[in-house]
mmCIF file of C-alpha atoms in Angstrom:
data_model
loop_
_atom_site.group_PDB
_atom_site.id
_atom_site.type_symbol
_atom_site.label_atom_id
_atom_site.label_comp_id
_atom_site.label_asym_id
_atom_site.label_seq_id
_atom_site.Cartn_x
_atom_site.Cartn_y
_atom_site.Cartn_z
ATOM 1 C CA UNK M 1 0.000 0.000 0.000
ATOM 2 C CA UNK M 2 2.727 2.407 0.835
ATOM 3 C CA UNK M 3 4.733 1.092 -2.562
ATOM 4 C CA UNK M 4 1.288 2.614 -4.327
ATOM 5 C CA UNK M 5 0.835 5.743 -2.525
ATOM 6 C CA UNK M 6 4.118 6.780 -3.301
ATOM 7 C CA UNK M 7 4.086 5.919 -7.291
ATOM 8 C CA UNK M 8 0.837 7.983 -7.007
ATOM 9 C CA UNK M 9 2.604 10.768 -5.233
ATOM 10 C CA UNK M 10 5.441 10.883 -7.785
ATOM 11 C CA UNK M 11 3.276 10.723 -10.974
ATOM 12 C CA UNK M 12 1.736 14.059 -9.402
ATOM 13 C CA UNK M 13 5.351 16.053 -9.113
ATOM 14 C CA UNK M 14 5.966 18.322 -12.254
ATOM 15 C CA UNK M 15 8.527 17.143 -14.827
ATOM 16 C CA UNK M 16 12.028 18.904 -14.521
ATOM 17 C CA UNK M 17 13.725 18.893 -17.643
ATOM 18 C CA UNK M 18 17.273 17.714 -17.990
ATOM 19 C CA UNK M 19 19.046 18.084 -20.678
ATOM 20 C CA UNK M 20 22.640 16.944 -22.856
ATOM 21 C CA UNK M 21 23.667 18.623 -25.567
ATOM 22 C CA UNK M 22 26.043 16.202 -28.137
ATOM 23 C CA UNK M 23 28.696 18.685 -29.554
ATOM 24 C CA UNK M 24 28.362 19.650 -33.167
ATOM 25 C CA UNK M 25 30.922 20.879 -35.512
ATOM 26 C CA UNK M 26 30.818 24.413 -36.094
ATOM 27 C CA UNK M 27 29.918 23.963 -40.176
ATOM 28 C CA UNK M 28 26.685 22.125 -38.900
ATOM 29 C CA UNK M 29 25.888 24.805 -36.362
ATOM 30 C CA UNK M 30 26.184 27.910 -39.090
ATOM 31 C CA UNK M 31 24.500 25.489 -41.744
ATOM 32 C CA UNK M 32 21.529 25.560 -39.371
ATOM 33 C CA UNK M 33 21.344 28.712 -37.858
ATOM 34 C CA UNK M 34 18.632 31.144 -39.941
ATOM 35 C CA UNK M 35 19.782 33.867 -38.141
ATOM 36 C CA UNK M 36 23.601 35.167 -36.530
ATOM 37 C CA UNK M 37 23.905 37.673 -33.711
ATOM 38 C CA UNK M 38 26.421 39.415 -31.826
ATOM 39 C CA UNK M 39 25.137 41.182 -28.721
ATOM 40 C CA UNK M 40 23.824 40.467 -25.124
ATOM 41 C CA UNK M 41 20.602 39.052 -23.124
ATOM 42 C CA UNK M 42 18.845 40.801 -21.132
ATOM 43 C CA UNK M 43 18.188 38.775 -17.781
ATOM 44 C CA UNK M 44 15.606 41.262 -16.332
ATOM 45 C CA UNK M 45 13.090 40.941 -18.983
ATOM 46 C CA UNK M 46 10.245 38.974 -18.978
ATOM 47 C CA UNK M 47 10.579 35.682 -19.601
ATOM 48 C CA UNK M 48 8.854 33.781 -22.620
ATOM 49 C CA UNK M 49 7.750 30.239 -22.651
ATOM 50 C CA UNK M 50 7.539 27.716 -24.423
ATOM 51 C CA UNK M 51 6.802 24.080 -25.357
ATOM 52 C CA UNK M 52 10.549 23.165 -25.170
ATOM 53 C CA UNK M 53 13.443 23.664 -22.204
ATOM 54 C CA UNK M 54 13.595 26.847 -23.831
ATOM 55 C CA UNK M 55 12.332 30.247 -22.583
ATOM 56 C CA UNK M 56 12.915 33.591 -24.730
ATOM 57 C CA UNK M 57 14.289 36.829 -23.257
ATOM 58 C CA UNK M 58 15.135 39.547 -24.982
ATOM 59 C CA UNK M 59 18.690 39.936 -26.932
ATOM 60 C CA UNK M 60 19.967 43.294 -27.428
ATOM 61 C CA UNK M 61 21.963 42.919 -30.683
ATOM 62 C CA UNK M 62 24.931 44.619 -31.603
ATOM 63 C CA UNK M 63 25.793 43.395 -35.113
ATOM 64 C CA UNK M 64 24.071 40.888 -37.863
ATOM 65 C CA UNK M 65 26.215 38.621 -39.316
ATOM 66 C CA UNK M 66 23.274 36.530 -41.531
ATOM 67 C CA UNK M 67 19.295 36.996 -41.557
ATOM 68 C CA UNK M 68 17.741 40.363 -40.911
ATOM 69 C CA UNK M 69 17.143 41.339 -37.309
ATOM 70 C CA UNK M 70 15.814 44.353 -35.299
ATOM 71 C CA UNK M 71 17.953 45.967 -32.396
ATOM 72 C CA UNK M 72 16.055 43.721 -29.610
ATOM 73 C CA UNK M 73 14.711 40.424 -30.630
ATOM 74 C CA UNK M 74 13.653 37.757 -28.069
ATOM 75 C CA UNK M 75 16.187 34.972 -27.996
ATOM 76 C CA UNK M 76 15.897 31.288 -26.864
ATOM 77 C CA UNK M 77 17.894 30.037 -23.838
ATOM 78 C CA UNK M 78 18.039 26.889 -22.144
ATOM 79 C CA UNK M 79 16.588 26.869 -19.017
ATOM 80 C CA UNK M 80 19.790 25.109 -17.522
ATOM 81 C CA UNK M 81 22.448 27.662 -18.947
ATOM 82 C CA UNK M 82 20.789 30.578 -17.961
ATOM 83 C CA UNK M 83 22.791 30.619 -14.726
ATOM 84 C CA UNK M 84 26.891 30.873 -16.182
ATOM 85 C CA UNK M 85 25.633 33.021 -19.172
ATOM 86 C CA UNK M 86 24.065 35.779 -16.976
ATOM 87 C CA UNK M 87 27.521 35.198 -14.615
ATOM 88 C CA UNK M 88 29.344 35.538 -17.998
ATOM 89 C CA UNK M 89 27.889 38.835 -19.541
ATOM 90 C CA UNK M 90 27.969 40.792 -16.100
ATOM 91 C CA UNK M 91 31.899 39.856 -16.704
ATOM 92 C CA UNK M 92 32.118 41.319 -20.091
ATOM 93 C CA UNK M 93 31.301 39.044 -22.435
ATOM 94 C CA UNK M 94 28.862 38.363 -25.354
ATOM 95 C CA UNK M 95 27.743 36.257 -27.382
ATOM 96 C CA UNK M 96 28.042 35.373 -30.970
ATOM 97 C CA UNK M 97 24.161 33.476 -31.209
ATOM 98 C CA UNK M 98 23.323 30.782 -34.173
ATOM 99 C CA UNK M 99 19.395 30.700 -33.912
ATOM 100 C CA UNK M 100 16.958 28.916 -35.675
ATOM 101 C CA UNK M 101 13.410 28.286 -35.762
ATOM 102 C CA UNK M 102 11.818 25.318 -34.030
ATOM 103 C CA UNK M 103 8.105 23.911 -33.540
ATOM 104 C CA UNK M 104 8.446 24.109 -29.856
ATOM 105 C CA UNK M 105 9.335 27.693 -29.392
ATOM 106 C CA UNK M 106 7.736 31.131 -31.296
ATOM 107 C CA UNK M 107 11.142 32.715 -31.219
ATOM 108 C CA UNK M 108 14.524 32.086 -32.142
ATOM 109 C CA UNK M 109 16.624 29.387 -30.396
ATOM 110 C CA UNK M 110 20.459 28.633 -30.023
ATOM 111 C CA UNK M 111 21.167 25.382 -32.871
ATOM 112 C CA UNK M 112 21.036 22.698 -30.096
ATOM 113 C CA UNK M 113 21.466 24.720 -27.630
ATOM 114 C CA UNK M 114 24.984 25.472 -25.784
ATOM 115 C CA UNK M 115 26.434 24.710 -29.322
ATOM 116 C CA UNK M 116 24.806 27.576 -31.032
ATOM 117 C CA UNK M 117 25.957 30.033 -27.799
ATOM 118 C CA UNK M 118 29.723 30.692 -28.611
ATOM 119 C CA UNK M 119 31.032 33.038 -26.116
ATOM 120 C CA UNK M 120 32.698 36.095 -27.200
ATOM 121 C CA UNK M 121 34.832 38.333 -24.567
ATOM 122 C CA UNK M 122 37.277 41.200 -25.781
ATOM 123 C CA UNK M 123 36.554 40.219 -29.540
ATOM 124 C CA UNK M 124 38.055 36.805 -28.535
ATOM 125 C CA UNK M 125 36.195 33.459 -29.221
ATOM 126 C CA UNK M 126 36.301 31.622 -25.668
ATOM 127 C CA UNK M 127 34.585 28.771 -26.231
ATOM 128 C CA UNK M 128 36.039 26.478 -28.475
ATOM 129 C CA UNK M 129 36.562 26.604 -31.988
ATOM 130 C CA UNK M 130 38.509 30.112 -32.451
ATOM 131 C CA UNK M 131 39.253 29.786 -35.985
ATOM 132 C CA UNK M 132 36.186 28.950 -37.188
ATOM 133 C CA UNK M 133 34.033 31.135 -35.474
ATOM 134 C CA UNK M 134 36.787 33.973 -34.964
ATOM 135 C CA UNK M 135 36.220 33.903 -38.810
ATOM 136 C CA UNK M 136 32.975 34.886 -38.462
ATOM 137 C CA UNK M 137 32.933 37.748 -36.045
ATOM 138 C CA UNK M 138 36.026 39.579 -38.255
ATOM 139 C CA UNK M 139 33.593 39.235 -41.246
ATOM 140 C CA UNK M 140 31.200 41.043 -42.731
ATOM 141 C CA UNK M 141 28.749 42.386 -39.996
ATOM 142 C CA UNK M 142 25.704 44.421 -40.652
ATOM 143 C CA UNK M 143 23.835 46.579 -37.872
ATOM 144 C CA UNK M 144 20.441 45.316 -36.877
ATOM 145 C CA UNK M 145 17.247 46.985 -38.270
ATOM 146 C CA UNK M 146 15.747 49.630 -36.390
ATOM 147 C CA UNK M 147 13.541 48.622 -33.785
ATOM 148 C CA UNK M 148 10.048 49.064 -34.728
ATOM 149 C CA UNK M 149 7.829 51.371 -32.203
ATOM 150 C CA UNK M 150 4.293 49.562 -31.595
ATOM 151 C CA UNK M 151 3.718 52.436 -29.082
ATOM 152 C CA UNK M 152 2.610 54.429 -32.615
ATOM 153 C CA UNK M 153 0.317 51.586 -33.963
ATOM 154 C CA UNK M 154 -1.452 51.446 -30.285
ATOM 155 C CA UNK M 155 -1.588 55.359 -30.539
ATOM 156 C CA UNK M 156 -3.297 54.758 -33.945
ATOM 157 C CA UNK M 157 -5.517 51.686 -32.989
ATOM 158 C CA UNK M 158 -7.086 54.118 -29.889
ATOM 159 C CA UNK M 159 -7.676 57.533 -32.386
ATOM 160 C CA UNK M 160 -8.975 54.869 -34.798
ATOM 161 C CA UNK M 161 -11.862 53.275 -32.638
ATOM 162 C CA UNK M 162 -12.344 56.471 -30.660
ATOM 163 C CA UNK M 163 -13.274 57.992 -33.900
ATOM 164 C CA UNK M 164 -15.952 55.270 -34.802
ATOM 165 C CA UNK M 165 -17.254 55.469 -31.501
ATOM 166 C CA UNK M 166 -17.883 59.242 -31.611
ATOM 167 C CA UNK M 167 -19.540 58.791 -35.218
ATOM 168 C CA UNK M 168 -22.011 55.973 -33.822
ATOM 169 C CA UNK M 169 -22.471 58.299 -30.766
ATOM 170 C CA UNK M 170 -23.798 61.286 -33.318
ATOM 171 C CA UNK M 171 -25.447 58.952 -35.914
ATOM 172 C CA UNK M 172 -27.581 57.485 -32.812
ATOM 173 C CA UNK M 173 -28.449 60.989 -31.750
ATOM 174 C CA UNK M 174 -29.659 62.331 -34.860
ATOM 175 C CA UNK M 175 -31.768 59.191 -35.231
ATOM 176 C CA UNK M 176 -33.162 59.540 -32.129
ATOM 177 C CA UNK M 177 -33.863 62.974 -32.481
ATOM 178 C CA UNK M 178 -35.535 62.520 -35.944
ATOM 179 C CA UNK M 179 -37.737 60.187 -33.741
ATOM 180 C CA UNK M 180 -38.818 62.220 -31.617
ATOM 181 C CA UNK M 181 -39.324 64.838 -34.129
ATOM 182 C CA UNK M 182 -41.996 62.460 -35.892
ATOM 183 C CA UNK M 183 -43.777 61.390 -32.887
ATOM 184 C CA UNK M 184 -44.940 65.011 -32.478
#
């Protein structure tokens, strides 16, 4: 009986995930990646979820080294690596992302995970693979797109519906008027 209740009792616990990345050459990581990023996360913004280990925060890019970016986009970062990553950017460093789009997530996420996160301090590759991805940073970088304001459309979505509001609200009074007109 006791053998049952505790099964029972650890069916009911939430799943922690727990996870092990297999190393990738770096060809296979930038043959993946959609999108290539120099810049930093932002560890006070709101978190983003998703199906996956991953959660999105926002990235503050710096330079765009393939796809087309804005200035912030929302990243993907393993749940287990957000820890040394936050330790390692208030120490200096960047990171040189390799994102790519997955069904689990609605943003961008590092090509299996740690593998797609090379760590850049001082314009120096740290984390494996200097040539290769030194390669990369010294090349051709472009700077992101402009961030794109929604504060504007909101503006414009409120002036809009205010506007049709006010028109019912005058088209209901003259009817009602013309009504009353007619039932003298």
């Amino acid at each position: 009986m006791f053998l049952i209740l505790f099964a029972l009792f650890l069916a009911g616990i939430s799943p922690s995930f727990a996870t092990k990345w297999l190393e990738l050459h770096p060809e296979k990581v930038e043959s993946r990646s959609q999108v290539i990023v120099l810049g930093t996360y932002n560890f006070k913004s709101k978190q983003k979820s998703s199906k996956g280990i991953f959660y999105g925060r926002q990235f503050q890019v710096e330079k765009v080294f393939k796809g087309e970016v804005a200035e912030t986009i929302t990243a993907g970062i393993d749940s287990n690596d957000t820890g040394w990553a936050e330790e390692f950017q208030q120490e200096g460093g960047k990171f040189l992302l390799f994102l790519e789009k997955t069904k689990e997530a609605r943003f961008l996420v590092p090509v299996a995970g740690p593998n797609g996160m090379v760590q850049v301090q001082d314009d120096r590759i740290l984390s494996g693979h200097e040539n290769f991805y030194g390669q990369i940073l010294s090349g051709e970088a472009r700077k992101p797109s402009p961030s794109k304001s929604n504060e504007g459309g909101h503006l414009l979505e409120v002036l809009l519906f205010s506007l049709i509001g006010l028109i019912t609200f005058l088209l209901i009074i003259r009817f009602l008027a013309r009504e009353k007109a007619k039932s003298y």
